[in-house]
Amino acid sequence: MTVWSRASAASEGPWAQVYRVCPPDVALRLQNLPAAVLERVEELRFRLHQPLHLCGAGVDQFLHRDHGLTTRADEALLATEEHLERVIQGVTQASLYAVEDEIRRGFVTMPGGHRVGIAGRAVLYESGAVRSFRSISAVNIRIAREHVGAAEPLRPLVQDPKVQSPLSVLILSPPQCGKTTLLRDLARMWSEGALAQGGPRKVAVVDERSEIAGCLEGVPQFRLGPRTDVLDACPKAEGMLMAIRSLSPDIVVTDEIGRRQDADAILEAANAGVAVLATAHARTLEQWRGRPHMEELYRARVFDRFVILSRRRGPGTVEAVLDASGLPVAGVAHLSRRTDAP
């Protein structure tokens, strides 16, 4: 059983946290890989009786059964039942029951904000809704990383230059394009007063999946600034309303909106004069507008900016910044680059 230490997790890099939940033979092989390779790995995938798979920017290889990486499946280390059991025990602190609510969504978030996806046989309620998973056959560890300064290119675009107040921003992209990383850094910039105008602001982060702040024992493991409050593992819609009523934020931050309840809470925040920073899965503004309940937010002009991300030049490539009407914001052609680039 893995015992997490708040102090050590805050000071360690993302791979040290991942090693802790890996079987010893896998952790040893990973530790022997070049740092330059590990920096590009975004996912570590265990599939029962299949090669251990590393995916990322320019990385699509298997862990070799002796050392290093290989593209050949017959040379790779295969994931065993013991491997999967060790990972699951480490991620859940040896208690599947304690994280049952998360598992029914198909993933668990571990300290550091790493998301651990699970595949296997679904256990259903009589209603047909997913209750849990058993006979787990695959585990995918998505590596969470902090990139302080990722939002720097957006500095002139996220506040109203006339009244120096925060603008509401929705970040759109497919999975693994850096939405949460950018969102986290925008929260930090406002909380620290790092923006050029307007000074610092009070920020409330509603972190339903524990990925924005990566909280451990209620303490954020990522840098979110000194004026930020975090509602960890709190449902988005309920948390946004709680924050508005009790924490008096200037800005509310949340991840992956998409439900009717989310739209209602965002509309209430806008009507209360609170800026909203959020993300959603979509390749384009039009695709996002086509999702249930999202057109209402667009027609209400809740969001002042839409930031479109891709992986074209690596995670965090800003493809476009649009205004509330969906038109390109003037003077942002130079932003078609990685927001986390040096």
mmCIF file of C-alpha atoms in Angstrom:
data_model
loop_
_atom_site.group_PDB
_atom_site.id
_atom_site.type_symbol
_atom_site.label_atom_id
_atom_site.label_comp_id
_atom_site.label_asym_id
_atom_site.label_seq_id
_atom_site.Cartn_x
_atom_site.Cartn_y
_atom_site.Cartn_z
ATOM 1 C CA MET A 1 0.000 0.000 0.000
ATOM 2 C CA THR A 2 1.291 3.451 -0.952
ATOM 3 C CA VAL A 3 1.258 6.149 1.727
ATOM 4 C CA TRP A 4 1.208 9.651 0.317
ATOM 5 C CA SER A 5 3.118 12.417 2.075
ATOM 6 C CA ARG A 6 1.857 15.939 1.514
ATOM 7 C CA ALA A 7 5.301 17.477 1.934
ATOM 8 C CA SER A 8 7.099 15.059 -0.348
ATOM 9 C CA ALA A 9 4.444 15.198 -3.066
ATOM 10 C CA ALA A 10 4.635 18.980 -3.164
ATOM 11 C CA SER A 11 8.406 18.951 -3.665
ATOM 12 C CA GLU A 12 8.676 16.049 -6.109
ATOM 13 C CA GLY A 13 8.351 16.082 -9.857
ATOM 14 C CA PRO A 14 5.518 14.274 -11.632
ATOM 15 C CA TRP A 15 7.494 11.095 -12.328
ATOM 16 C CA ALA A 16 8.439 10.569 -8.678
ATOM 17 C CA GLN A 17 4.721 10.432 -7.898
ATOM 18 C CA VAL A 18 4.117 7.976 -10.742
ATOM 19 C CA TYR A 19 7.010 5.712 -9.736
ATOM 20 C CA ARG A 20 5.396 5.311 -6.333
ATOM 21 C CA VAL A 21 2.340 3.542 -7.759
ATOM 22 C CA CYS A 22 4.239 1.458 -10.317
ATOM 23 C CA PRO A 23 5.443 -2.111 -9.730
ATOM 24 C CA PRO A 24 9.156 -2.086 -8.769
ATOM 25 C CA ASP A 25 10.346 -3.653 -12.043
ATOM 26 C CA VAL A 26 8.454 -1.075 -14.089
ATOM 27 C CA ALA A 27 9.573 1.847 -11.912
ATOM 28 C CA LEU A 28 13.223 0.761 -12.252
ATOM 29 C CA ARG A 29 13.025 0.620 -16.045
ATOM 30 C CA LEU A 30 11.330 4.009 -16.181
ATOM 31 C CA GLN A 31 13.929 5.592 -13.901
ATOM 32 C CA ASN A 32 16.673 4.399 -16.251
ATOM 33 C CA LEU A 33 15.152 6.156 -19.269
ATOM 34 C CA PRO A 34 16.738 9.444 -20.406
ATOM 35 C CA ALA A 35 15.170 12.538 -18.827
ATOM 36 C CA ALA A 36 14.600 13.989 -22.301
ATOM 37 C CA VAL A 37 12.359 11.038 -23.147
ATOM 38 C CA LEU A 38 10.409 11.160 -19.886
ATOM 39 C CA GLU A 39 9.739 14.869 -20.399
ATOM 40 C CA ARG A 40 7.823 14.021 -23.580
ATOM 41 C CA VAL A 41 5.832 11.089 -22.213
ATOM 42 C CA GLU A 42 2.201 11.969 -21.525
ATOM 43 C CA GLU A 43 0.709 8.520 -20.876
ATOM 44 C CA LEU A 44 1.873 5.241 -19.361
ATOM 45 C CA ARG A 45 -0.522 2.461 -20.390
ATOM 46 C CA PHE A 46 -0.833 -0.985 -18.800
ATOM 47 C CA ARG A 47 -2.945 -3.422 -20.862
ATOM 48 C CA LEU A 48 -3.215 -6.968 -19.547
ATOM 49 C CA HIS A 49 -0.873 -9.355 -21.422
ATOM 50 C CA GLN A 50 0.152 -6.525 -23.780
ATOM 51 C CA PRO A 51 3.349 -4.419 -23.965
ATOM 52 C CA LEU A 52 3.681 -1.516 -21.534
ATOM 53 C CA HIS A 53 3.037 1.452 -23.784
ATOM 54 C CA LEU A 54 4.500 4.977 -23.505
ATOM 55 C CA CYS A 55 2.763 7.733 -25.494
ATOM 56 C CA GLY A 56 3.480 11.410 -25.897
ATOM 57 C CA ALA A 57 4.937 14.132 -28.071
ATOM 58 C CA GLY A 58 7.001 12.149 -30.551
ATOM 59 C CA VAL A 59 6.845 9.066 -28.310
ATOM 60 C CA ASP A 60 4.947 5.884 -29.246
ATOM 61 C CA GLN A 61 7.037 3.008 -27.922
ATOM 62 C CA PHE A 62 6.982 0.042 -25.567
ATOM 63 C CA LEU A 63 9.031 -0.504 -22.431
ATOM 64 C CA HIS A 64 11.721 -3.073 -23.296
ATOM 65 C CA ARG A 65 11.772 -6.217 -21.134
ATOM 66 C CA ASP A 66 15.466 -5.645 -20.354
ATOM 67 C CA HIS A 67 16.175 -1.919 -20.693
ATOM 68 C CA GLY A 68 15.190 1.146 -22.679
ATOM 69 C CA LEU A 69 12.372 1.361 -25.202
ATOM 70 C CA THR A 70 11.433 -0.609 -28.296
ATOM 71 C CA THR A 71 8.914 -0.444 -31.122
ATOM 72 C CA ARG A 72 8.730 -4.245 -31.300
ATOM 73 C CA ALA A 73 6.003 -5.926 -29.285
ATOM 74 C CA ASP A 74 7.954 -9.197 -29.088
ATOM 75 C CA GLU A 75 10.793 -7.406 -27.234
ATOM 76 C CA ALA A 76 8.562 -5.547 -24.783
ATOM 77 C CA LEU A 77 7.761 -6.072 -21.119
ATOM 78 C CA LEU A 78 4.206 -7.395 -20.902
ATOM 79 C CA ALA A 79 1.722 -6.169 -18.306
ATOM 80 C CA THR A 80 0.662 -8.946 -15.948
ATOM 81 C CA GLU A 81 -2.257 -9.233 -13.554
ATOM 82 C CA GLU A 82 0.200 -8.508 -10.742
ATOM 83 C CA HIS A 83 1.306 -5.303 -12.496
ATOM 84 C CA LEU A 84 -2.269 -4.056 -12.818
ATOM 85 C CA GLU A 85 -3.129 -5.050 -9.260
ATOM 86 C CA ARG A 86 -0.090 -3.183 -7.907
ATOM 87 C CA VAL A 87 -0.974 -0.022 -9.822
ATOM 88 C CA ILE A 88 -4.635 -0.129 -8.740
ATOM 89 C CA GLN A 89 -3.657 -0.676 -5.102
ATOM 90 C CA GLY A 90 -1.215 2.210 -5.218
ATOM 91 C CA VAL A 91 -3.616 4.617 -6.898
ATOM 92 C CA THR A 92 -6.576 3.784 -4.659
ATOM 93 C CA GLN A 93 -4.588 3.448 -1.422
ATOM 94 C CA ALA A 94 -5.639 -0.239 -1.460
ATOM 95 C CA SER A 95 -9.318 0.695 -1.155
ATOM 96 C CA LEU A 96 -11.432 0.524 -4.300
ATOM 97 C CA TYR A 97 -14.497 1.308 -2.199
ATOM 98 C CA ALA A 98 -13.047 4.659 -1.101
ATOM 99 C CA VAL A 99 -12.841 5.861 -4.703
ATOM 100 C CA GLU A 100 -15.965 4.155 -6.019
ATOM 101 C CA ASP A 101 -17.549 7.456 -7.064
ATOM 102 C CA GLU A 102 -14.525 8.256 -9.217
ATOM 103 C CA ILE A 103 -14.194 4.757 -10.641
ATOM 104 C CA ARG A 104 -17.755 4.766 -11.945
ATOM 105 C CA ARG A 105 -16.662 7.645 -14.185
ATOM 106 C CA GLY A 106 -13.841 5.448 -15.464
ATOM 107 C CA PHE A 107 -10.887 7.146 -13.813
ATOM 108 C CA VAL A 108 -9.243 8.074 -10.522
ATOM 109 C CA THR A 109 -7.214 11.228 -9.876
ATOM 110 C CA MET A 110 -4.082 10.618 -7.816
ATOM 111 C CA PRO A 111 -2.011 13.205 -5.906
ATOM 112 C CA GLY A 112 -0.268 15.551 -8.305
ATOM 113 C CA GLY A 113 -3.322 15.717 -10.546
ATOM 114 C CA HIS A 114 -2.399 12.634 -12.589
ATOM 115 C CA ARG A 115 -5.528 11.030 -14.057
ATOM 116 C CA VAL A 116 -5.650 7.237 -14.020
ATOM 117 C CA GLY A 117 -8.092 5.800 -16.551
ATOM 118 C CA ILE A 118 -9.538 2.329 -16.009
ATOM 119 C CA ALA A 119 -11.023 -0.214 -18.422
ATOM 120 C CA GLY A 120 -12.632 -3.523 -17.587
ATOM 121 C CA ARG A 121 -16.018 -5.131 -16.974
ATOM 122 C CA ALA A 122 -18.622 -2.612 -15.880
ATOM 123 C CA VAL A 123 -20.804 -3.361 -12.848
ATOM 124 C CA LEU A 124 -24.234 -1.792 -13.329
ATOM 125 C CA TYR A 125 -27.077 -0.652 -11.120
ATOM 126 C CA GLU A 126 -30.550 -1.957 -11.965
ATOM 127 C CA SER A 127 -31.139 1.356 -13.722
ATOM 128 C CA GLY A 128 -28.322 0.564 -16.133
ATOM 129 C CA ALA A 129 -25.973 3.259 -14.772
ATOM 130 C CA VAL A 130 -22.359 2.280 -14.141
ATOM 131 C CA ARG A 131 -21.682 1.444 -10.494
ATOM 132 C CA SER A 132 -18.042 0.371 -10.673
ATOM 133 C CA PHE A 133 -15.584 -1.769 -12.631
ATOM 134 C CA ARG A 134 -14.252 -5.242 -11.949
ATOM 135 C CA SER A 135 -11.891 -7.562 -13.834
ATOM 136 C CA ILE A 136 -9.821 -4.488 -14.663
ATOM 137 C CA SER A 137 -7.911 -5.135 -17.886
ATOM 138 C CA ALA A 138 -6.240 -1.803 -18.572
ATOM 139 C CA VAL A 139 -4.902 1.203 -16.693
ATOM 140 C CA ASN A 140 -3.763 4.451 -18.283
ATOM 141 C CA ILE A 141 -1.740 6.943 -16.195
ATOM 142 C CA ARG A 142 -1.951 10.401 -17.745
ATOM 143 C CA ILE A 143 0.981 12.500 -16.507
ATOM 144 C CA ALA A 144 0.001 15.936 -15.190
ATOM 145 C CA ARG A 145 2.594 18.681 -15.499
ATOM 146 C CA GLU A 146 2.796 22.247 -14.324
ATOM 147 C CA HIS A 147 4.013 24.877 -16.797
ATOM 148 C CA VAL A 148 4.304 28.192 -14.982
ATOM 149 C CA GLY A 149 4.105 30.887 -17.659
ATOM 150 C CA ALA A 150 2.023 28.836 -20.092
ATOM 151 C CA ALA A 151 -0.602 31.586 -20.246
ATOM 152 C CA GLU A 152 1.914 34.390 -20.766
ATOM 153 C CA PRO A 153 1.111 34.807 -24.513
ATOM 154 C CA LEU A 154 -2.514 35.516 -23.579
ATOM 155 C CA ARG A 155 -1.600 38.315 -21.174
ATOM 156 C CA PRO A 156 -3.078 41.197 -23.231
ATOM 157 C CA LEU A 157 -6.196 39.250 -24.205
ATOM 158 C CA VAL A 158 -7.779 38.161 -20.915
ATOM 159 C CA GLN A 159 -8.673 41.505 -19.340
ATOM 160 C CA ASP A 160 -10.754 44.478 -20.367
ATOM 161 C CA PRO A 161 -8.270 47.274 -21.145
ATOM 162 C CA LYS A 162 -10.831 49.989 -20.374
ATOM 163 C CA VAL A 163 -11.816 48.933 -16.867
ATOM 164 C CA GLN A 164 -8.904 46.531 -16.193
ATOM 165 C CA SER A 165 -11.238 43.728 -15.120
ATOM 166 C CA PRO A 166 -10.927 39.990 -15.869
ATOM 167 C CA LEU A 167 -12.642 38.664 -18.960
ATOM 168 C CA SER A 168 -14.459 35.342 -18.991
ATOM 169 C CA VAL A 169 -12.469 32.813 -21.040
ATOM 170 C CA LEU A 170 -13.398 29.388 -22.417
ATOM 171 C CA ILE A 171 -10.539 27.167 -23.607
ATOM 172 C CA LEU A 172 -11.528 24.646 -26.279
ATOM 173 C CA SER A 173 -9.623 21.648 -27.632
ATOM 174 C CA PRO A 174 -9.679 17.872 -27.993
ATOM 175 C CA PRO A 175 -8.150 15.859 -25.122
ATOM 176 C CA GLN A 176 -4.426 16.202 -24.371
ATOM 177 C CA CYS A 177 -3.924 19.620 -25.923
ATOM 178 C CA GLY A 178 -3.049 21.481 -22.706
ATOM 179 C CA LYS A 179 -6.413 22.951 -21.661
ATOM 180 C CA THR A 180 -6.001 22.310 -17.940
ATOM 181 C CA THR A 181 -2.373 23.468 -17.948
ATOM 182 C CA LEU A 182 -3.379 26.784 -19.522
ATOM 183 C CA LEU A 183 -6.383 27.156 -17.227
ATOM 184 C CA ARG A 184 -4.235 26.554 -14.141
ATOM 185 C CA ASP A 185 -1.722 29.189 -15.195
ATOM 186 C CA LEU A 186 -4.407 31.790 -15.905
ATOM 187 C CA ALA A 187 -5.704 31.243 -12.365
ATOM 188 C CA ARG A 188 -2.190 31.680 -10.988
ATOM 189 C CA MET A 189 -1.567 34.879 -12.959
ATOM 190 C CA TRP A 190 -4.719 36.550 -11.670
ATOM 191 C CA SER A 191 -4.122 35.394 -8.090
ATOM 192 C CA GLU A 192 -0.506 36.571 -8.046
ATOM 193 C CA GLY A 193 -1.247 39.852 -9.784
ATOM 194 C CA ALA A 194 1.059 38.840 -12.644
ATOM 195 C CA LEU A 195 -1.049 40.541 -15.323
ATOM 196 C CA ALA A 196 0.087 43.921 -16.547
ATOM 197 C CA GLN A 197 -3.030 45.826 -15.472
ATOM 198 C CA GLY A 198 -5.708 45.685 -12.859
ATOM 199 C CA GLY A 199 -3.770 44.079 -10.027
ATOM 200 C CA PRO A 200 -4.433 40.697 -8.347
ATOM 201 C CA ARG A 201 -7.864 39.141 -7.985
ATOM 202 C CA LYS A 202 -9.543 36.652 -5.665
ATOM 203 C CA VAL A 203 -9.889 33.282 -7.418
ATOM 204 C CA ALA A 204 -12.074 30.282 -6.577
ATOM 205 C CA VAL A 205 -11.144 26.977 -8.231
ATOM 206 C CA VAL A 206 -13.888 24.348 -8.390
ATOM 207 C CA ASP A 207 -11.787 21.246 -8.979
ATOM 208 C CA GLU A 208 -14.254 18.379 -9.450
ATOM 209 C CA ARG A 209 -11.609 15.947 -10.760
ATOM 210 C CA SER A 210 -8.709 17.203 -8.580
ATOM 211 C CA GLU A 211 -6.697 17.951 -11.710
ATOM 212 C CA ILE A 212 -6.401 21.743 -11.653
ATOM 213 C CA ALA A 213 -4.906 22.037 -8.169
ATOM 214 C CA GLY A 214 -3.809 18.409 -7.685
ATOM 215 C CA CYS A 215 -4.790 18.629 -4.004
ATOM 216 C CA LEU A 216 -3.389 16.260 -1.419
ATOM 217 C CA GLU A 217 -5.081 16.372 1.993
ATOM 218 C CA GLY A 218 -6.815 19.548 0.810
ATOM 219 C CA VAL A 219 -3.592 21.365 -0.077
ATOM 220 C CA PRO A 220 -2.916 22.292 -3.746
ATOM 221 C CA GLN A 221 0.247 20.680 -5.127
ATOM 222 C CA PHE A 222 0.333 23.073 -8.081
ATOM 223 C CA ARG A 223 1.055 26.788 -7.888
ATOM 224 C CA LEU A 224 -2.251 28.678 -7.930
ATOM 225 C CA GLY A 225 -1.311 31.886 -6.161
ATOM 226 C CA PRO A 226 -1.902 33.363 -2.678
ATOM 227 C CA ARG A 227 -5.445 34.602 -3.354
ATOM 228 C CA THR A 228 -6.897 31.288 -4.542
ATOM 229 C CA ASP A 229 -9.421 29.083 -2.740
ATOM 230 C CA VAL A 230 -9.943 25.491 -3.920
ATOM 231 C CA LEU A 231 -13.090 23.409 -3.634
ATOM 232 C CA ASP A 232 -11.518 20.014 -4.211
ATOM 233 C CA ALA A 233 -13.543 17.040 -5.521
ATOM 234 C CA CYS A 234 -16.632 19.262 -5.525
ATOM 235 C CA PRO A 235 -19.209 18.947 -8.349
ATOM 236 C CA LYS A 236 -18.767 21.849 -10.755
ATOM 237 C CA ALA A 237 -22.232 23.331 -10.778
ATOM 238 C CA GLU A 238 -22.785 23.091 -7.026
ATOM 239 C CA GLY A 239 -19.253 24.295 -6.329
ATOM 240 C CA MET A 240 -19.545 27.370 -8.528
ATOM 241 C CA LEU A 241 -22.700 28.451 -6.725
ATOM 242 C CA MET A 242 -21.154 27.739 -3.321
ATOM 243 C CA ALA A 243 -18.083 29.783 -4.224
ATOM 244 C CA ILE A 244 -20.108 32.749 -5.430
ATOM 245 C CA ARG A 245 -22.220 32.779 -2.282
ATOM 246 C CA SER A 246 -19.534 32.172 0.322
ATOM 247 C CA LEU A 247 -16.058 32.993 -1.021
ATOM 248 C CA SER A 248 -16.734 36.318 -2.832
ATOM 249 C CA PRO A 249 -14.419 35.536 -5.771
ATOM 250 C CA ASP A 250 -13.664 37.871 -8.633
ATOM 251 C CA ILE A 251 -13.023 34.832 -10.831
ATOM 252 C CA VAL A 252 -14.372 31.269 -10.756
ATOM 253 C CA VAL A 253 -12.286 28.562 -12.447
ATOM 254 C CA THR A 254 -13.512 25.119 -13.456
ATOM 255 C CA ASP A 255 -12.682 22.345 -15.927
ATOM 256 C CA GLU A 256 -14.582 20.462 -18.645
ATOM 257 C CA ILE A 257 -18.030 22.057 -18.659
ATOM 258 C CA GLY A 258 -20.798 20.388 -20.628
ATOM 259 C CA ARG A 259 -23.909 19.648 -18.560
ATOM 260 C CA ARG A 260 -27.142 21.572 -18.106
ATOM 261 C CA GLN A 261 -26.221 22.246 -14.481
ATOM 262 C CA ASP A 262 -22.852 23.686 -15.544
ATOM 263 C CA ALA A 263 -24.528 26.098 -17.957
ATOM 264 C CA ASP A 264 -26.988 27.274 -15.300
ATOM 265 C CA ALA A 265 -24.205 27.889 -12.765
ATOM 266 C CA ILE A 266 -22.092 29.797 -15.290
ATOM 267 C CA LEU A 267 -25.062 32.004 -16.202
ATOM 268 C CA GLU A 268 -25.614 32.740 -12.513
ATOM 269 C CA ALA A 269 -21.922 33.634 -12.096
ATOM 270 C CA ALA A 270 -22.087 35.979 -15.074
ATOM 271 C CA ASN A 271 -25.208 37.658 -13.693
ATOM 272 C CA ALA A 272 -23.423 38.082 -10.359
ATOM 273 C CA GLY A 273 -20.552 39.951 -12.031
ATOM 274 C CA VAL A 274 -18.042 37.113 -11.585
ATOM 275 C CA ALA A 275 -15.660 36.221 -14.418
ATOM 276 C CA VAL A 276 -15.493 32.539 -15.406
ATOM 277 C CA LEU A 277 -12.430 30.674 -16.667
ATOM 278 C CA ALA A 278 -13.322 27.221 -17.984
ATOM 279 C CA THR A 279 -12.492 24.499 -20.498
ATOM 280 C CA ALA A 280 -14.513 22.210 -22.749
ATOM 281 C CA HIS A 281 -13.841 19.417 -25.210
ATOM 282 C CA ALA A 282 -14.281 20.616 -28.806
ATOM 283 C CA ARG A 283 -12.088 21.192 -31.850
ATOM 284 C CA THR A 284 -13.870 24.370 -32.890
ATOM 285 C CA LEU A 285 -16.272 26.956 -31.528
ATOM 286 C CA GLU A 286 -18.982 25.596 -33.829
ATOM 287 C CA GLN A 287 -18.490 22.088 -32.489
ATOM 288 C CA TRP A 288 -18.798 23.342 -28.898
ATOM 289 C CA ARG A 289 -21.957 25.283 -29.750
ATOM 290 C CA GLY A 290 -23.470 22.074 -31.106
ATOM 291 C CA ARG A 291 -23.251 20.343 -27.727
ATOM 292 C CA PRO A 292 -26.415 20.282 -25.583
ATOM 293 C CA HIS A 293 -26.939 23.454 -23.485
ATOM 294 C CA MET A 294 -23.790 25.206 -24.733
ATOM 295 C CA GLU A 295 -25.526 27.301 -27.404
ATOM 296 C CA GLU A 296 -27.398 29.046 -24.611
ATOM 297 C CA LEU A 297 -24.100 30.191 -23.090
ATOM 298 C CA TYR A 298 -22.902 31.410 -26.483
ATOM 299 C CA ARG A 299 -26.087 33.362 -27.198
ATOM 300 C CA ALA A 300 -25.909 34.940 -23.742
ATOM 301 C CA ARG A 301 -22.369 36.164 -24.555
ATOM 302 C CA VAL A 302 -21.147 34.768 -21.239
ATOM 303 C CA PHE A 303 -17.600 34.222 -22.536
ATOM 304 C CA ASP A 304 -15.622 37.218 -23.778
ATOM 305 C CA ARG A 305 -12.858 35.063 -25.255
ATOM 306 C CA PHE A 306 -12.653 31.611 -26.812
ATOM 307 C CA VAL A 307 -9.136 30.150 -26.957
ATOM 308 C CA ILE A 308 -8.737 27.267 -29.421
ATOM 309 C CA LEU A 309 -5.867 24.846 -28.719
ATOM 310 C CA SER A 310 -4.391 21.966 -30.699
ATOM 311 C CA ARG A 311 -1.318 19.719 -30.752
ATOM 312 C CA ARG A 312 -0.162 20.904 -34.184
ATOM 313 C CA ARG A 313 3.128 22.176 -32.798
ATOM 314 C CA GLY A 314 2.920 20.204 -29.596
ATOM 315 C CA PRO A 315 0.447 20.428 -26.678
ATOM 316 C CA GLY A 316 -0.659 23.990 -26.001
ATOM 317 C CA THR A 317 -0.574 25.297 -29.576
ATOM 318 C CA VAL A 318 -2.894 28.326 -29.682
ATOM 319 C CA GLU A 319 -4.706 28.158 -33.004
ATOM 320 C CA ALA A 320 -7.066 31.084 -32.490
ATOM 321 C CA VAL A 321 -8.446 33.576 -29.984
ATOM 322 C CA LEU A 322 -12.021 34.616 -30.707
ATOM 323 C CA ASP A 323 -14.239 37.280 -29.182
ATOM 324 C CA ALA A 324 -17.740 36.804 -27.781
ATOM 325 C CA SER A 325 -19.178 36.866 -31.297
ATOM 326 C CA GLY A 326 -16.789 34.186 -32.512
ATOM 327 C CA LEU A 327 -14.652 36.596 -34.535
ATOM 328 C CA PRO A 328 -10.836 36.578 -34.387
ATOM 329 C CA VAL A 329 -9.376 39.045 -31.907
ATOM 330 C CA ALA A 330 -7.170 41.558 -33.655
ATOM 331 C CA GLY A 331 -3.407 41.220 -33.374
ATOM 332 C CA VAL A 332 -3.115 37.598 -32.265
ATOM 333 C CA ALA A 333 -1.670 35.951 -35.380
ATOM 334 C CA HIS A 334 1.629 35.503 -33.517
ATOM 335 C CA LEU A 335 -0.060 33.215 -30.981
ATOM 336 C CA SER A 336 -0.142 30.142 -33.231
ATOM 337 C CA ARG A 337 2.543 28.526 -31.121
ATOM 338 C CA ARG A 338 2.980 26.410 -28.013
ATOM 339 C CA THR A 339 1.972 28.312 -24.901
ATOM 340 C CA ASP A 340 4.513 26.296 -22.884
ATOM 341 C CA ALA A 341 7.383 26.879 -25.301
ATOM 342 C CA PRO A 342 10.547 28.428 -23.805
#
